[in-house]
Coordinates of C-alpha atoms and ligand atoms in Angstrom, one line a residue:
X319 CA 0.3 0.0 0.4
X320 CA 2.6 3.0 -0.9
X321 CA 0.5 6.1 -1.4
X322 CA 1.9 10.1 -2.1
X323 CA 3.5 11.3 1.2
X324 CA 0.9 14.0 0.8
X325 CA -2.1 12.1 1.5
X326 CA -0.2 10.9 4.4
X327 CA 0.4 14.3 5.6
X328 CA -2.3 16.2 5.1
X329 CA -4.7 14.3 7.1
X330 CA -1.9 14.8 9.7
X331 CA -2.1 18.3 8.9
X332 CA -5.6 18.7 9.5
X333 CA -5.6 16.4 12.6
X334 CA -2.6 17.8 14.7
X335 CA 0.1 14.9 14.5
X336 CA 2.8 14.4 12.6
X337 CA 4.3 11.1 10.8
X338 CA 7.7 9.5 11.6
X339 CA 10.1 10.0 8.6
X340 CA 12.0 7.1 9.5
X341 CA 15.4 6.0 7.6
X342 CA 15.8 2.8 6.8
X343 CA 19.8 1.2 6.6
X344 CA 19.9 -2.0 5.4
X345 CA 16.6 -4.8 6.0
X346 CA 17.0 -4.6 9.5
X347 CA 15.7 -1.4 9.6
X348 CA 13.0 -1.4 7.1
X349 CA 11.9 -4.5 9.2
X350 CA 12.0 -3.2 12.5
X351 CA 10.5 -0.2 11.0
X352 CA 7.4 -2.0 10.0
X353 CA 6.8 -3.9 12.6
X354 CA 6.5 -1.1 15.0
X355 CA 4.5 1.0 12.6
X356 CA 1.6 -2.2 12.2
X357 CA 1.7 -2.7 16.1
X358 CA 0.5 0.4 16.6
X359 CA -1.5 1.1 13.6
X360 CA 0.2 3.7 12.5
X361 CA 1.1 5.7 9.0
X362 CA 5.0 5.6 7.9
X363 CA 7.6 7.5 5.9
X364 CA 10.4 5.3 4.7
X365 CA 12.8 7.2 3.6
X366 CA 16.5 6.1 2.2
X367 CA 18.8 8.8 1.7
X368 CA 21.0 8.9 -1.2
X369 CA 23.9 7.2 1.0
X370 CA 21.4 4.7 1.9
X371 CA 20.7 3.5 -1.7
X372 CA 23.7 3.6 -3.1
X373 CA 24.8 1.1 0.4
X374 CA 21.3 -0.8 -0.4
X375 CA 21.1 -0.7 -4.4
X376 CA 18.2 1.0 -5.8
X377 CA 16.8 -2.4 -7.1
X378 CA 16.8 -4.2 -3.5
X379 CA 15.3 -1.0 -1.8
X380 CA 12.5 -0.3 -4.3
X381 CA 12.4 -5.4 -4.0
X382 CA 12.2 -4.5 0.1
X383 CA 9.8 -2.2 0.3
X384 CA 7.6 -3.9 -2.3
X385 CA 7.7 -7.2 0.2
X386 CA 7.4 -4.5 3.4
X387 CA 4.1 -2.8 1.5
X388 CA 2.5 -5.5 -0.5
X389 CA 1.2 -7.1 2.8
X390 CA 0.5 -4.2 5.2
X391 CA -2.7 -2.3 5.3
X392 CA -0.9 0.5 6.4
X393 CA -0.3 3.5 4.2
X394 CA 3.7 3.6 3.6
X395 CA 5.5 5.9 1.7
X396 CA 8.9 6.1 -0.1
X397 CA 10.7 8.8 0.3
X398 CA 13.8 10.5 -1.3
X399 CA 15.7 11.7 2.0
X400 CA 17.8 14.7 1.3
X401 CA 17.7 14.7 -2.8
X402 CA 21.0 16.7 -3.7
X403 CA 19.9 17.7 -7.4
X404 CA 17.5 17.0 -10.5
X405 CA 19.0 13.9 -11.5
X406 CA 19.2 12.2 -8.4
X407 CA 15.5 12.8 -7.5
X408 CA 14.1 11.8 -11.2
X409 CA 16.6 8.4 -10.6
X410 CA 14.0 8.2 -7.2
X411 CA 10.8 8.8 -9.1
X412 CA 11.5 6.8 -12.1
X413 CA 12.4 3.9 -9.8
X414 CA 8.7 4.1 -8.0
X415 CA 9.8 6.1 -5.0
X416 CA 5.9 8.0 -3.8
X417 CA 8.0 11.2 -2.7
X418 CA 11.1 13.1 -2.9
X419 CA 13.1 15.3 -0.8
X420 CA 15.0 18.0 -2.9
X421 CA 17.6 19.9 -0.3
X422 CA 18.9 22.6 -2.3
X423 CA 18.9 25.0 1.3
X424 CA 22.1 25.7 0.4
X425 CA 22.2 27.6 -2.6
X426 CA 20.9 31.0 -2.3
X427 CA 16.6 31.7 -2.2
X428 CA 15.9 32.1 -5.6
X429 CA 18.1 29.3 -6.5
X430 CA 16.1 27.1 -4.1
X431 CA 13.6 28.3 -5.1
X432 CA 14.4 27.6 -9.1
X433 CA 15.1 24.1 -8.6
X434 CA 12.5 23.1 -6.5
X435 CA 10.0 24.3 -8.8
X436 CA 11.5 22.1 -11.4
X437 CA 11.4 19.0 -8.9
X438 CA 7.5 19.8 -8.7
X439 CA 6.6 20.0 -11.7
X440 CA 8.6 17.1 -12.6
X441 CA 7.4 15.2 -9.8
X442 CA 3.6 16.1 -9.4
X443 CA 3.1 15.3 -13.1
X444 CA 3.4 11.3 -12.0
X445 CA 2.0 11.6 -8.6
X446 CA 4.5 11.3 -6.4
X447 CA 5.0 14.4 -3.6
X448 CA 7.9 16.9 -3.0
X449 CA 9.4 18.3 0.5
X450 CA 12.2 21.0 -0.1
X451 CA 13.9 22.8 3.0
X452 CA 14.9 26.3 3.9
X453 CA 17.1 27.1 6.2
X454 CA 20.3 25.5 8.0
X455 CA 19.7 21.9 9.7
X456 CA 23.2 21.9 10.6
X457 CA 25.6 21.3 13.5
X458 CA 24.5 21.3 16.6
X459 CA 23.6 25.2 17.8
X460 CA 25.9 25.9 20.8
X461 CA 28.7 28.0 19.4
X462 CA 26.3 30.5 17.4
X463 CA 25.4 33.6 18.5
X464 CA 21.7 35.5 18.2
X465 CA 22.7 37.2 14.8
X466 CA 23.7 33.8 13.3
X467 CA 20.9 32.2 14.3
X468 CA 18.5 34.5 12.5
X469 CA 20.6 33.9 9.7
X470 CA 20.7 29.9 9.7
X471 CA 16.8 29.4 10.9
X472 CA 14.0 29.6 8.5
X473 CA 12.4 33.0 8.4
X474 CA 8.8 33.2 8.4
X475 CA 7.7 35.8 5.3
X476 CA 10.9 33.8 2.9
X477 CA 8.9 30.4 3.9
X478 CA 5.5 31.7 2.7
X479 CA 7.1 33.5 -0.6
X480 CA 8.7 29.4 -0.7
X481 CA 5.9 27.4 -1.1
X482 CA 3.9 29.8 -3.1
X483 CA 6.1 30.3 -5.9
X484 CA 7.1 26.1 -5.5
X485 CA 3.8 24.1 -4.8
X486 CA 5.9 21.8 -2.7
X487 CA 3.7 19.5 -0.9
X488 CA 5.7 19.6 2.7
X489 CA 8.4 22.6 3.8
X490 CA 11.9 21.7 6.3
X491 CA 12.4 23.9 8.2
X492 CA 15.3 25.1 10.7
X493 CA 13.9 25.7 14.0
X494 CA 17.2 25.0 15.8
X495 CA 17.7 20.7 15.3
X496 CA 20.4 19.3 13.9
X497 CA 21.4 16.1 11.9
X498 CA 23.3 13.4 14.3
X499 CA 24.3 13.2 18.0
X500 CA 24.1 16.7 20.0
X501 CA 26.7 17.9 22.0
X502 CA 24.6 20.0 24.3
X503 CA 20.9 19.8 25.1
X504 CA 19.2 20.9 21.1
X505 CA 16.9 24.6 21.6
X506 CA 14.3 24.6 19.8
X507 CA 12.4 28.1 18.6
X508 CA 9.2 27.4 19.1
X509 CA 7.8 31.0 18.7
X510 CA 9.3 30.8 15.1
X511 CA 7.8 27.4 14.2
X512 CA 4.7 28.6 15.2
X513 CA 4.9 31.9 13.0
X514 CA 5.6 29.8 10.4
X515 CA 2.7 27.5 10.8
X516 CA 0.2 29.8 11.0
X517 CA 2.2 32.0 7.8
X518 CA 2.0 28.9 5.2
X519 CA -1.0 26.4 7.1
X520 CA 0.9 23.4 5.6
X521 CA 2.8 20.0 6.8
X522 CA 5.8 21.4 8.2
X523 CA 8.7 18.7 8.8
X524 CA 11.1 18.7 11.5
X525 CA 14.8 17.2 10.5
X526 CA 17.3 15.8 13.6
X527 CA 14.8 15.1 15.3
X528 CA 17.3 12.2 17.0
X529 CA 18.5 13.6 20.5
X530 CA 15.1 15.8 20.6
X531 CA 13.6 15.3 23.9
X532 CA 10.0 13.4 24.0
X533 CA 8.5 16.7 25.5
X534 CA 10.1 19.0 23.0
X535 CA 9.0 16.7 20.0
X536 CA 5.2 16.2 21.5
X537 CA 5.2 20.4 21.9
X538 CA 6.5 20.8 17.9
X539 CA 3.6 18.0 17.1
X540 CA 1.2 20.5 19.1
X541 CA 2.4 23.7 17.4
X542 CA 2.2 22.0 13.9
X543 CA 4.6 19.9 12.8
X544 CA 3.6 17.1 10.6
X545 CA 6.5 15.1 9.8
X546 CA 9.7 13.9 11.9
X547 CA 12.8 13.0 10.6
X548 CA 14.6 10.0 12.8
X549 CA 17.6 8.1 12.2
X550 CA 20.0 8.6 14.5
X551 CA 18.6 7.2 17.2
X552 CA 17.7 3.8 15.5
X553 CA 21.6 3.8 14.2
X554 CA 22.2 4.1 18.2
X555 CA 19.3 1.5 19.7
X556 CA 20.5 -1.2 17.0
X557 CA 24.5 -1.3 18.0
X558 CA 23.7 -0.6 21.3
X559 CA 21.9 -4.1 21.4
X560 CA 24.8 -5.4 19.5
X561 CA 27.5 -4.4 21.5
X562 CA 25.4 -5.7 24.4
X563 CA 25.3 -8.8 23.0
X564 CA 28.7 -9.2 21.7
X565 CA 29.6 -8.0 25.4
X566 CA 27.9 -11.1 27.0
X567 CA 28.6 -13.8 23.9
X568 CA 32.5 -12.3 22.2
X569 CA 31.8 -16.1 21.1
X570 CA 29.1 -15.1 18.7
X571 CA 29.3 -15.5 14.8
X572 CA 25.8 -16.4 13.2
X573 CA 24.3 -12.3 12.5
X574 CA 20.8 -13.7 13.2
X575 CA 21.8 -13.7 16.5
X576 CA 23.0 -10.5 16.5
X577 CA 20.7 -8.4 13.6
X578 CA 17.8 -9.6 15.2
X579 CA 18.1 -8.4 18.0
X580 CA 19.0 -5.0 17.0
X581 CA 16.0 -5.3 14.7
X582 CA 13.6 -5.7 17.7
X583 CA 15.2 -2.6 19.5
X584 CA 14.7 -0.3 15.8
X585 CA 11.0 -1.8 16.1
X586 CA 10.2 -0.5 20.4
X587 CA 12.5 2.1 19.4
X588 CA 10.0 3.4 16.6
X589 CA 6.5 2.5 19.0
X590 CA 8.4 4.6 21.2
X591 CA 9.2 7.8 18.4
X592 CA 4.9 7.1 17.0
X593 CA 3.2 7.7 20.5
X594 CA 5.2 10.7 21.0
X595 CA 4.6 12.1 16.9
X596 CA 0.5 10.5 18.0
X597 CA 0.7 8.8 14.8
X598 CA -0.8 5.4 16.6
X599 CA -4.1 4.6 15.6
X600 CA -4.0 7.0 12.5
X601 CA -3.7 4.6 9.5
Ligands
G3H501 O1 19.8 13.1 7.0 C1 20.5 12.5 6.8 C2 20.2 11.2 7.2 O2 20.3 10.6 8.7 C3 20.7 10.5 6.3 O3 22.4 10.1 6.6 O4 23.6 10.3 4.3 O5 24.4 9.2 6.1 O6 22.8 8.1 5.0 P1 23.5 9.2 6.0
13P502 P1 19.0 12.2 12.9 O1 20.5 12.2 12.9 O2 18.4 13.1 14.2 O3 18.4 11.2 12.7 O4 18.1 13.7 11.6 C1 17.8 12.4 10.7 C2 17.0 13.2 9.6 O5 17.2 14.5 9.5 C3 16.9 12.4 8.2 O6 16.3 13.6 7.0
ZN503 ZN1 17.3 15.4 7.5
NA504 NA1 20.0 14.7 16.0

């Protein structure tokens, strides 16, 4: 049951909950995420980065996700995470993704608009959804001054201009989150989120959500975040379980005996995130 991401996110936007944009790194991630989402009857957005597609192989991504979605009733979108250029996005659309992200956030505003608009035209033509990004979701914010934050974070008026000019289905905004592991505690600019959401009135995406507290995630969702991207937390859950197992039984050699528990650890973490986002029971 592969659906366009826009269908999933429009419902979340209307009802004020968020759906996980959960990264697949390999088969165990895909299965662990599906196990968690199915158990809680939640829609889910499976996302693959360009690095993950290189690692897994495009044909395996498509076939594995097909296997996962053929026998499920929950709505699932297959989404390209941080697509870097037009060709990369088109490759995924041709291969069968139901959604793509074009991340031109490092380019000047007008160039971001132009490239995003081009992607939206191509994608919408074939029923594929588009996420774009405005602002800088980067390293930890601890070292940055207020002025620098103003320059990095998403400008609300620009966000409105951007979505009107491009017609994107979802907008990723920068409000203080960062990819990977935080050095200190992240400090989110909730006021900015509130202002942006009121101005654009459409699905908003939060990247770098690993390491953000449950309370902050809940608050972000209540203020209008509809897609929450998580990769690092699942990588850490998987790896921590594998390390535990090897600490206990260093003589192990059968990968099923540690990848299986790693997969279960991902499923547990997925359920925890889904409950925080409020997408349980929304499938
Ligand atoms: O936002 C980035 C995701 O966490 C994917 O990272 O390029 O290491 O697969 P990756
Ligand atoms: P984390 O590294 O915080 O899990 O962020 C993942 C992400 O934003 C993928 O696009
Ligand atoms: Zn991201
Ligand atoms: Na993070």
